[in-house]
């Protein structure tokens, strides 16, 4: 990307583009002219950044004298116009957990005039001294040292940001003029953001167990959530025959002999099944060992390594559960911190004897009463643990509202919603298209339009309730993971469908299909849709804006692609110029705001990257493919390039770029955006 020939191509693009702009007298249309000038400013700013900026790293340690030197990317030592030293490095944690919330370096800056100042640098908080920008990059394991990124770019960066600002202003003006009503509606939307003879724990006892709090994956959560994640991981869904997730989780713990023989582990991989010497849908933990007790999956499969690791992880999760390692349900105040222990944990030496006995033996007592069938005593003991948690955990426990929201979310989440809505959306899409071809079926088309509206309203309400419950539970807008962004795409698609319903019933049905498809795709990853604390780099207010802009663009582009598919089908079966022309006008109407939102989303991400990582563009795979998608979809915005059917075929094929950008990069190419 930094080769001379590649930069020469960008330079050629600028020159050719400028000549074309003059030839078409684009200067007579100021807004459109400034839009293209904004891209030229951005590219010139990027060139100046590449040629005039200095970037490097600096390692500081507590107690070391101030330094004026840092190492550039070319391993050249460069001098700073000031001295810098580390006063203190800290990690802020989420209350009651060991999950980091932020990395903070307190730095002392001494200038050449012997004046000094103290600055704080952390994730999403940049230190600024004499046009030098200082970013938090890493730290030593002993917490006595910090790694910092140094950036000096006084010309290129400001020019590029001016280009971003000009681009945003012109895009908003052009989109409002072109698509006034739609833009206002979307802007308002954006800114409002096989059971064998195994024993089973009684449902009342299991439900009460689900109300306990547990520390898992760096977050304090209801045990119900852990039970659900465990059951989905092992069984492929959050129930096993007639049993709830809490019942499965508790039954494995309290009736281990029976459940070690019970086939409840779902295996899909054929190669893994061959290693287990058994053809079945479900396997028991005992099936993973031969008669001599040898582990059958000890040799990794080279041709199916991921599936082998997944099965191995399923078994080890059960073993961890049986050892009590998952049940960190006993909080203990240690100095100023609260540490959570499981019944099998090594307890601190200063713990009170009564508390030691309570942690060690209460769960055994619960198991004894469950085995005796005395559920009243078992529930009484569970309530004692709950009271103990409230006394010991204090402020580190989530609020009652957050706990109720998470329990409600666990009950309402359904994997079949996406499948149902995708099927219904496709049926309505095909039916409405058939009805629009025959005036005699006009009344039927109106009824189908109402049915579409009903499903969209129900879908929006259901998805928004889940979104709000997840927001309350996570204490941040749920837009950080692939699962959450696909749920956001489903919500945005449904809202667009409501807006289309009155005048564009076919697009409304297409939006319903997109809603179902997005929800269904998100459920594919629901083996681990864990609500987790945000990693420090994601604790930025730009996260929600960046993700919402991009996902709105993807929703519009998906509808344009489906509309194009319907045109291609219609032209093949029963050509209708009126239908095709109307569909073309509609797709072109949607394409400009889609590209505008994508463009704004990309450059909002660039500003965020500049704040967090010290550079606004780094040719990361996600960034590169987002740019490719933007450039490809910009082509049909120029009306002389494509006509009618060619336009729809192009938009249908172009959607492959969206699929590669979202799924291909996440699962194949990786990069800094792999958490997305």
XYZ file of C-alpha atoms in Angstrom:
676
model
C 0.000 0.000 0.000
C 2.994 2.324 0.418
C 4.745 1.300 -2.811
C 5.496 4.180 -5.216
C 3.389 2.644 -8.017
C 0.356 2.379 -5.707
C 0.678 6.009 -4.643
C 1.148 6.937 -8.303
C -2.216 5.301 -9.054
C -3.882 7.487 -6.412
C -2.170 10.539 -7.904
C -3.395 9.572 -11.381
C -6.912 9.163 -9.986
C -6.781 12.708 -8.563
C -5.565 14.218 -11.850
C -8.037 12.341 -14.039
C -10.860 13.097 -11.611
C -10.012 16.793 -11.594
C -9.964 16.930 -15.423
C -13.345 15.178 -15.597
C -14.764 17.609 -13.022
C -13.669 20.601 -15.133
C -14.923 18.978 -18.360
C -18.399 18.426 -16.878
C -18.367 21.934 -15.353
C -18.886 20.490 -11.899
C -17.827 23.828 -10.402
C -21.236 25.144 -11.409
C -22.764 22.727 -8.850
C -20.929 23.854 -5.672
C -22.053 21.091 -3.298
C -21.179 18.249 -5.664
C -17.911 19.988 -6.564
C -16.935 20.328 -2.893
C -17.785 16.656 -2.293
C -15.154 15.593 -4.845
C -12.717 18.235 -3.591
C -13.097 16.707 -0.094
C -11.777 13.362 -1.410
C -8.826 15.139 -3.036
C -8.041 16.947 0.253
C -8.178 13.638 2.141
C -5.780 11.971 -0.307
C -3.370 14.932 -0.252
C -3.494 14.894 3.567
C -2.712 11.170 3.537
C 0.262 11.783 1.229
C 1.598 14.526 3.518
C 1.164 12.228 6.518
C 3.175 9.550 4.734
C 5.976 11.908 3.670
C 6.289 14.409 6.549
C 5.052 12.692 9.719
C 7.091 10.830 12.339
C 5.722 7.840 14.222
C 7.328 5.557 16.747
C 7.200 3.914 20.155
C 8.574 4.699 23.583
C 9.004 2.487 26.637
C 9.042 4.139 30.061
C 9.655 2.568 33.462
C 8.889 3.847 36.938
C 11.941 5.413 38.567
C 13.907 5.892 35.347
C 15.188 9.420 34.520
C 13.323 11.421 31.854
C 14.130 10.658 28.223
C 13.993 12.775 25.060
C 14.278 9.920 22.550
C 11.825 7.530 20.889
C 12.277 4.838 18.228
C 10.612 5.371 14.850
C 9.036 2.622 12.730
C 12.327 2.413 10.802
C 14.234 1.684 14.059
C 15.808 5.147 13.987
C 16.210 7.013 17.268
C 14.485 10.400 17.037
C 14.624 13.273 19.506
C 11.627 14.892 21.218
C 11.578 18.644 21.988
C 10.783 17.766 25.595
C 11.705 15.173 28.225
C 9.159 12.593 29.335
C 9.051 10.247 32.323
C 6.540 7.840 33.847
C 5.120 8.796 37.228
C 2.591 5.995 37.554
C 0.820 3.302 35.518
C -2.553 1.892 36.588
C -5.187 -0.466 35.276
C -8.796 0.391 36.089
C -11.003 -2.684 36.501
C -14.745 -3.156 36.329
C -16.044 -3.341 39.910
C -15.648 -6.736 41.534
C -13.945 -8.311 38.498
C -10.507 -8.718 36.946
C -11.703 -7.362 33.568
C -9.699 -4.238 32.602
C -11.736 -1.091 31.921
C -8.852 1.234 31.011
C -5.044 1.486 30.959
C -3.778 4.777 32.388
C -0.297 6.317 32.306
C 0.523 9.417 34.359
C 3.375 11.194 32.565
C 5.609 14.116 33.509
C 6.600 16.411 30.651
C 9.625 18.697 31.088
C 10.124 21.296 28.339
C 13.367 22.972 27.274
C 12.507 26.099 29.256
C 12.492 23.823 32.369
C 8.726 24.175 32.863
C 6.933 20.926 33.566
C 3.421 19.560 33.401
C 1.658 16.284 34.161
C -0.544 14.663 31.519
C -2.721 11.556 31.609
C -2.759 9.151 28.673
C -5.199 6.250 28.382
C -7.215 4.391 25.779
C -9.307 6.941 23.836
C -7.498 9.759 25.673
C -4.581 11.299 23.802
C -1.738 13.310 25.344
C -0.780 16.418 23.325
C 2.531 18.289 23.664
C 4.042 20.656 21.047
C 2.196 19.033 18.103
C 3.282 15.606 19.347
C 0.464 13.174 20.158
C 1.035 10.450 22.752
C -1.092 7.254 22.808
C -1.350 4.362 25.246
C -0.110 1.202 23.522
C 0.832 -1.423 26.125
C 2.371 -2.114 29.529
C 4.798 -4.359 31.396
C 3.422 -7.397 33.201
C 4.721 -6.106 36.537
C 2.833 -2.792 35.927
C 6.063 -0.830 36.440
C 6.405 0.183 32.795
C 4.303 1.452 29.902
C 4.558 1.421 26.117
C 3.523 4.604 24.308
C 2.993 5.491 20.642
C 4.402 8.842 19.520
C 2.988 10.659 16.495
C 4.135 13.947 14.953
C 1.954 15.003 12.030
C 1.284 18.780 12.169
C 0.349 19.107 8.472
C -1.187 15.901 7.103
C -3.509 15.081 9.998
C -5.268 18.496 10.218
C -5.655 18.598 6.421
C -7.160 15.114 6.368
C -9.593 15.970 9.189
C -10.645 19.104 7.250
C -11.353 16.783 4.304
C -13.453 14.496 6.531
C -15.444 17.475 7.815
C -16.049 18.869 4.321
C -17.057 15.404 3.130
C -19.563 14.978 5.957
C -21.157 18.402 5.371
C -21.511 17.946 1.596
C -22.836 14.385 1.906
C -25.517 15.489 4.350
C -26.584 18.409 2.109
C -26.687 16.278 -1.065
C -28.569 13.437 0.629
C -31.168 15.780 2.121
C -31.770 17.410 -1.275
C -31.993 14.046 -3.032
C -33.910 12.158 -0.407
C -35.294 14.756 1.986
C -38.011 12.782 3.775
C -36.003 9.589 3.992
C -32.936 11.307 5.382
C -34.873 13.090 8.120
C -36.565 9.815 9.128
C -33.313 7.880 9.292
C -31.435 10.678 11.100
C -34.165 10.701 13.754
C -33.829 6.952 13.984
C -30.051 7.165 14.377
C -29.947 9.663 17.133
C -32.920 8.780 19.374
C -29.056 4.499 18.516
C -32.779 -37.945 23.402
C -33.248 -38.326 27.199
C -32.147 -41.541 28.915
C -32.547 -42.447 32.579
C -30.642 -39.465 33.905
C -31.908 -37.653 36.983
C -32.996 -34.055 36.830
C -32.937 -31.282 39.438
C -36.391 -29.998 40.348
C -37.335 -26.932 38.287
C -38.055 -24.786 41.385
C -34.615 -25.513 42.839
C -32.893 -24.919 39.470
C -34.765 -21.635 38.975
C -33.716 -20.452 42.449
C -30.128 -21.427 41.640
C -30.386 -19.269 38.529
C -30.971 -16.180 40.701
C -27.512 -16.473 42.331
C -24.748 -14.227 41.006
C -21.547 -15.699 39.585
C -18.266 -14.256 38.295
C -17.638 -15.582 34.787
C -15.561 -14.242 31.876
C -14.694 -11.117 33.863
C -18.336 -10.154 34.522
C -20.718 -10.664 37.443
C -23.897 -12.202 36.042
C -26.922 -14.267 37.105
C -26.104 -17.976 37.219
C -29.020 -18.336 34.780
C -26.836 -16.673 32.107
C -23.918 -19.018 32.768
C -26.299 -21.999 32.677
C -27.695 -20.830 29.341
C -24.221 -20.394 27.822
C -23.207 -23.842 29.140
C -26.303 -25.559 27.724
C -26.035 -23.858 24.308
C -22.378 -24.834 24.155
C -23.078 -28.487 24.981
C -26.547 -29.148 23.519
C -26.676 -26.648 20.650
C -29.649 -24.802 22.162
C -30.731 -23.484 25.562
C -32.911 -26.496 26.436
C -32.403 -30.250 26.487
C -35.638 -32.129 25.918
C -38.011 -30.976 28.650
C -35.315 -29.372 30.810
C -34.396 -25.695 31.114
C -30.797 -24.495 30.933
C -30.667 -24.129 34.751
C -31.875 -27.727 35.159
C -29.222 -29.073 32.779
C -26.472 -27.051 34.477
C -27.489 -28.124 38.004
C -28.215 -31.747 37.074
C -24.733 -32.236 35.599
C -23.284 -30.869 38.853
C -25.444 -32.733 41.382
C -25.974 -36.033 39.482
C -22.563 -36.519 37.798
C -22.649 -40.338 37.615
C -25.870 -40.365 35.586
C -24.954 -37.426 33.359
C -21.508 -38.778 32.475
C -23.432 -41.563 30.711
C -26.068 -39.281 29.167
C -25.669 -38.288 25.483
C -26.273 -34.541 25.673
C -23.142 -33.209 23.896
C -24.022 -32.247 20.321
C -21.292 -33.035 17.770
C -21.651 -32.002 14.102
C -18.235 -32.800 12.636
C -18.077 -36.128 10.755
C -14.337 -36.480 11.350
C -14.820 -35.994 15.105
C -17.583 -38.619 15.098
C -15.207 -41.051 13.366
C -12.626 -40.527 16.135
C -15.308 -41.245 18.730
C -16.137 -44.525 16.905
C -19.840 -43.827 17.037
C -22.457 -42.361 14.704
C -24.903 -40.275 16.657
C -26.196 -36.728 17.015
C -25.472 -36.532 20.755
C -22.623 -38.028 22.784
C -22.025 -38.595 26.481
C -18.790 -37.510 28.235
C -17.923 -41.226 28.559
C -17.991 -41.574 24.757
C -14.833 -39.451 24.610
C -12.837 -42.326 26.220
C -12.273 -45.952 25.182
C -12.737 -48.936 27.505
C -9.175 -48.554 28.807
C -9.818 -44.892 29.697
C -7.748 -43.448 26.849
C -8.877 -40.067 25.520
C -10.032 -40.528 21.921
C -9.410 -36.929 20.813
C -5.797 -36.700 21.977
C -4.536 -36.391 18.385
C -5.696 -33.168 16.663
C -7.257 -33.481 13.213
C -5.252 -31.555 10.642
C -8.132 -31.402 8.145
C -10.769 -30.397 10.720
C -8.780 -28.742 13.482
C -11.468 -26.233 14.519
C -14.129 -28.919 14.934
C -11.698 -31.044 16.954
C -10.913 -28.095 19.253
C -14.622 -27.326 19.661
C -15.408 -30.895 20.791
C -12.384 -30.917 23.080
C -13.540 -27.611 24.588
C -17.041 -29.018 25.172
C -15.649 -31.898 27.232
C -13.230 -29.741 29.229
C -16.048 -27.298 30.035
C -17.988 -30.185 31.610
C -14.901 -31.294 33.543
C -14.392 -27.736 34.833
C -18.021 -27.645 35.902
C -17.767 -30.982 37.732
C -14.632 -29.720 39.510
C -16.561 -26.647 40.670
C -14.281 -24.249 38.779
C -17.179 -22.437 37.048
C -19.034 -21.649 40.265
C -17.322 -18.502 41.507
C -20.346 -17.546 43.592
C -18.735 -16.706 46.952
C -17.458 -13.090 47.163
C -14.958 -12.240 49.895
C -13.690 -8.794 50.874
C -9.915 -8.873 50.629
C -8.330 -5.511 51.523
C -10.216 -2.993 49.370
C -11.124 -5.487 46.662
C -13.828 -8.131 46.396
C -12.537 -11.529 45.229
C -14.924 -14.278 44.088
C -14.249 -17.919 44.986
C -15.731 -21.269 43.993
C -16.292 -24.105 46.512
C -13.091 -25.727 45.153
C -10.921 -22.559 45.207
C -7.872 -22.156 47.428
C -9.191 -19.755 50.086
C -7.060 -17.012 51.696
C -5.450 -17.789 55.056
C -7.031 -14.779 56.784
C -10.602 -15.885 56.103
C -12.896 -16.378 59.101
C -13.417 -20.052 60.109
C -17.240 -19.858 59.859
C -16.992 -18.252 56.441
C -14.484 -20.918 55.377
C -16.915 -23.689 56.402
C -19.821 -21.913 54.676
C -17.942 -21.664 51.341
C -16.574 -25.196 51.508
C -19.680 -27.133 52.577
C -22.877 -25.260 51.627
C -22.947 -26.652 48.111
C -22.441 -30.186 49.418
C -25.432 -29.656 51.707
C -27.534 -28.418 48.781
C -26.554 -31.541 46.800
C -27.444 -33.845 49.707
C -30.909 -32.290 50.056
C -31.518 -32.439 46.303
C -30.608 -36.139 46.337
C -33.001 -36.701 49.267
C -35.783 -34.835 47.462
C -35.941 -32.106 50.117
C -36.292 -29.132 47.807
C -37.470 -26.741 50.574
C -34.156 -27.079 52.455
C -32.190 -26.847 49.222
C -33.954 -23.593 48.323
C -33.397 -22.278 51.890
C -29.629 -22.915 51.542
C -29.552 -21.223 48.113
C -31.224 -18.163 49.647
C -28.540 -18.134 52.366
C -25.878 -17.968 49.644
C -27.787 -15.109 48.014
C -27.887 -13.222 51.322
C -24.160 -13.874 51.804
C -23.477 -12.430 48.325
C -25.400 -9.255 49.148
C -23.448 -8.804 52.402
C -19.991 -9.471 50.937
C -20.133 -8.147 47.356
C -21.684 -4.790 48.271
C -21.364 -2.276 45.391
C -19.766 -4.749 42.975
C -23.109 -6.532 42.493
C -25.183 -5.370 39.499
C -28.295 -3.370 40.319
C -31.628 -5.132 40.739
C -32.846 -3.515 37.506
C -29.822 -4.867 35.628
C -30.324 -8.366 37.043
C -34.036 -8.389 36.165
C -33.224 -7.119 32.661
C -30.668 -9.883 32.088
C -33.005 -12.619 33.326
C -35.779 -11.283 31.082
C -33.368 -11.130 28.143
C -32.361 -14.771 28.669
C -36.009 -15.850 28.624
C -37.016 -13.787 25.574
C -34.071 -14.582 23.279
C -35.103 -17.074 20.592
C -33.100 -18.648 17.775
C -36.192 -19.456 15.676
C -37.240 -15.797 15.268
C -34.815 -15.247 12.371
C -35.813 -18.480 10.606
C -39.536 -17.662 10.873
C -39.131 -14.080 9.656
C -36.840 -15.054 6.764
C -39.355 -17.663 5.556
C -42.365 -15.344 5.935
C -40.477 -12.445 4.312
C -39.582 -14.525 1.233
C -43.156 -15.835 0.882
C -44.601 -12.319 1.148
C -41.977 -10.955 -1.261
C -42.822 -13.511 -3.959
C -46.576 -13.212 -3.356
C -46.618 -9.397 -3.563
C -44.481 -9.475 -6.717
C -46.951 -11.925 -8.316
C -49.957 -9.816 -7.260
C -48.481 -6.585 -8.630
C -48.351 -8.193 -12.081
C -52.114 -8.748 -12.135
C -54.604 -5.953 -11.458
C -57.274 -8.539 -10.529
C -55.238 -9.413 -7.446
C -54.953 -5.832 -6.225
C -57.099 -6.532 -3.130
C -54.960 -9.559 -2.282
C -51.853 -7.364 -2.579
C -53.318 -4.878 -0.089
C -54.040 -7.689 2.390
C -50.479 -8.971 2.001
C -49.254 -5.426 2.586
C -51.129 -5.334 5.899
C -49.735 -8.736 6.881
C -46.219 -7.440 6.161
C -46.916 -4.373 8.306
C -48.130 -6.558 11.192
C -45.003 -8.733 11.135
C -42.757 -5.666 10.915
C -44.406 -4.015 13.928
C -44.127 -7.218 15.978
C -40.502 -7.661 14.854
C -39.499 -4.088 15.699
C -41.075 -4.292 19.157
C -39.489 -7.689 19.915
C -36.016 -6.709 18.680
C -36.095 -3.308 20.412
C -37.085 -4.937 23.721
C -34.121 -7.334 23.414
C -31.814 -4.449 22.454
C -32.886 -2.330 25.450
C -32.622 -5.280 27.879
C -29.112 -6.076 26.607
C -28.204 -2.377 26.927
C -29.394 -2.260 30.550
C -27.533 -5.477 31.326
C -24.240 -4.548 29.667
C -24.263 -0.870 30.808
C -23.222 0.190 27.304
C -24.912 0.398 23.894
C -24.776 -3.188 22.536
C -22.926 -2.570 19.270
C -19.511 -4.066 20.054
C -19.693 -7.666 18.765
C -20.730 -9.375 15.540
C -23.861 -10.726 17.230
C -24.875 -7.264 18.421
C -24.219 -5.510 15.095
C -26.313 -8.094 13.227
C -29.145 -7.537 15.729
C -28.780 -3.798 15.054
C -28.987 -4.481 11.306
C -32.207 -6.451 11.891
C -33.752 -3.532 13.827
C -32.754 -0.965 11.207
C -34.092 -3.178 8.384
C -37.442 -3.579 10.168
C -37.696 0.198 10.732
C -36.963 0.828 7.054
C -39.633 -1.742 6.178
C -42.213 0.173 8.244
C -41.317 3.339 6.387
C -41.569 1.631 2.958
C -44.833 -0.192 3.713
C -47.320 2.422 2.596
C -45.944 3.247 -0.847
C -43.455 0.454 -1.583
C -44.940 -2.854 -0.318
C -42.397 -4.887 -2.288
C -39.495 -3.105 -0.575
C -41.299 -3.515 2.739
C -41.352 -7.302 2.217
C -37.686 -7.159 1.171
C -36.898 -5.319 4.421
C -38.800 -8.013 6.366
C -36.655 -10.654 4.672
C -33.495 -8.703 5.558
C -34.707 -8.439 9.166
C -35.165 -12.194 9.420
C -31.903 -12.986 7.642
C -29.915 -10.646 9.907
C -31.497 -12.120 13.051
C -30.902 -15.652 11.764
C -27.235 -14.966 10.922
C -26.695 -13.456 14.386
C -28.131 -16.620 15.972
C -25.528 -18.751 14.135
C -22.914 -17.299 16.490
C -25.073 -17.698 19.564
C -22.946 -20.482 21.001
C -21.186 -17.565 22.665
C -23.257 -14.362 22.441
C -21.935 -13.520 25.883
C -22.681 -10.092 27.283
C -19.225 -8.950 28.303
C -17.529 -5.834 29.580
C -16.148 -3.657 26.790
C -12.441 -3.902 26.102
C -10.802 -0.501 26.749
C -10.473 0.491 23.086
C -14.263 0.183 22.614
C -15.177 2.505 25.471
C -15.576 5.413 23.085
C -18.704 7.481 22.331
C -17.816 7.097 18.636
C -18.517 3.325 18.785
C -22.313 3.628 18.576
C -22.208 6.354 15.885
C -19.680 4.456 13.727
C -21.510 1.108 13.939
C -24.998 2.581 13.470
C -23.981 4.533 10.364
C -22.340 1.496 8.760
C -25.153 -0.931 9.661
C -27.772 1.515 8.308
C -25.829 1.562 5.036
C -25.695 -2.250 4.973
C -29.461 -2.472 5.597
C -30.188 -0.123 2.674
C -27.732 -1.940 0.393
C -29.305 -5.299 1.306
C -32.738 -3.972 0.319
C -31.298 -2.625 -2.954
C -29.762 -6.074 -3.641
C -33.043 -7.900 -2.941
C -34.901 -5.394 -5.122
C -32.382 -6.113 -7.899
C -32.884 -9.852 -7.478
C -36.664 -9.416 -7.831
C -36.169 -7.404 -11.042
C -33.907 -10.107 -12.505
C -36.464 -12.820 -11.646
C -39.331 -10.750 -13.025
C -37.494 -10.027 -16.277
C -36.732 -13.734 -16.721
C -40.284 -14.988 -16.031
C -42.544 -12.175 -17.217
C -40.857 -8.961 -18.456
C -42.603 -5.790 -17.343
C -40.989 -2.451 -18.188
C -43.178 -0.486 -15.794
C -42.226 -2.727 -12.877
C -38.548 -2.564 -13.841
C -38.491 1.212 -14.233
C -40.235 1.767 -10.877
C -37.859 -0.659 -9.165
C -34.867 1.107 -10.743
C -36.037 4.519 -9.531
C -36.536 3.115 -6.029
C -33.089 1.476 -5.877
C -31.387 4.632 -7.122
C -33.326 6.601 -4.531
C -31.955 4.334 -1.770
C -28.432 4.042 -3.120
C -27.288 7.618 -2.433
C -28.177 7.638 1.307
C -26.717 4.123 1.590
C -23.364 5.237 0.153
C -23.503 8.444 2.207
C -24.043 6.542 5.461
C -21.273 4.084 4.538
C -18.887 6.941 3.743
C -19.709 8.793 6.978
C -19.387 5.546 8.943
C -15.951 4.791 7.480
C -14.566 8.242 8.197
C -16.139 8.346 11.678
C -14.180 5.144 12.268
C -11.060 6.858 10.943
C -11.416 9.680 13.479
C -11.922 7.097 16.234
C -8.828 5.170 15.070
C -6.822 8.397 15.205
C -7.858 8.888 18.835
C -7.317 5.262 19.921
C -4.447 3.964 17.808
C -2.655 7.136 16.718
C -3.439 6.812 13.030
C -6.608 7.425 11.061
C -5.850 4.863 8.352
C -3.629 1.802 8.454
C -4.801 -0.438 5.594
C -6.236 -2.949 8.043
C -8.255 -5.633 6.126
C -11.558 -4.231 7.434
C -10.628 -0.692 6.427
C -9.412 -1.805 3.008
C -12.520 -3.814 2.164
C -14.798 -1.056 3.456
C -13.026 1.333 1.057
C -13.404 -1.184 -1.800
C -17.133 -1.460 -1.043
C -17.479 2.328 -0.992
C -15.676 2.758 -4.327
C -17.687 0.008 -6.033
C -21.042 1.353 -4.853
C -19.995 4.880 -5.881
C -19.888 3.780 -9.525
C -23.672 3.464 -10.144
C -24.179 6.906 -8.573
C -22.775 8.280 -11.841
C -25.798 7.896 -14.171
C -23.914 7.437 -17.450
C -22.316 4.135 -16.387
C -25.251 1.706 -15.949
C -28.695 1.363 -17.480
C -31.725 -0.465 -15.989
C -31.029 -4.253 -15.870
C -27.259 -3.783 -15.806
C -27.724 -1.487 -12.798
C -29.649 -4.158 -10.854
C -27.201 -6.929 -11.763
C -24.318 -4.713 -10.658
C -25.980 -3.882 -7.287
C -26.736 -7.572 -6.719
C -23.124 -8.595 -7.398
C -21.745 -5.587 -5.493
C -23.438 -6.862 -2.335
C -20.779 -9.601 -2.287
C -18.367 -6.843 -1.195
C -20.574 -6.140 1.829
C -20.574 -9.857 2.682
C -16.769 -10.039 2.364
C -16.300 -6.841 4.391
C -18.482 -8.052 7.253
C -18.051 -11.839 7.314
C -14.957 -12.571 5.232
C -12.736 -10.140 7.129
C -14.066 -11.177 10.557
C -13.665 -14.914 10.050
C -10.812 -15.207 7.532
C -8.569 -12.145 7.355
C -8.558 -10.962 10.990
C -6.743 -7.733 11.809
C -7.370 -5.068 14.418
C -11.109 -5.277 13.773
C -11.303 -9.001 14.615
C -13.366 -8.207 17.754
C -16.118 -6.945 15.408
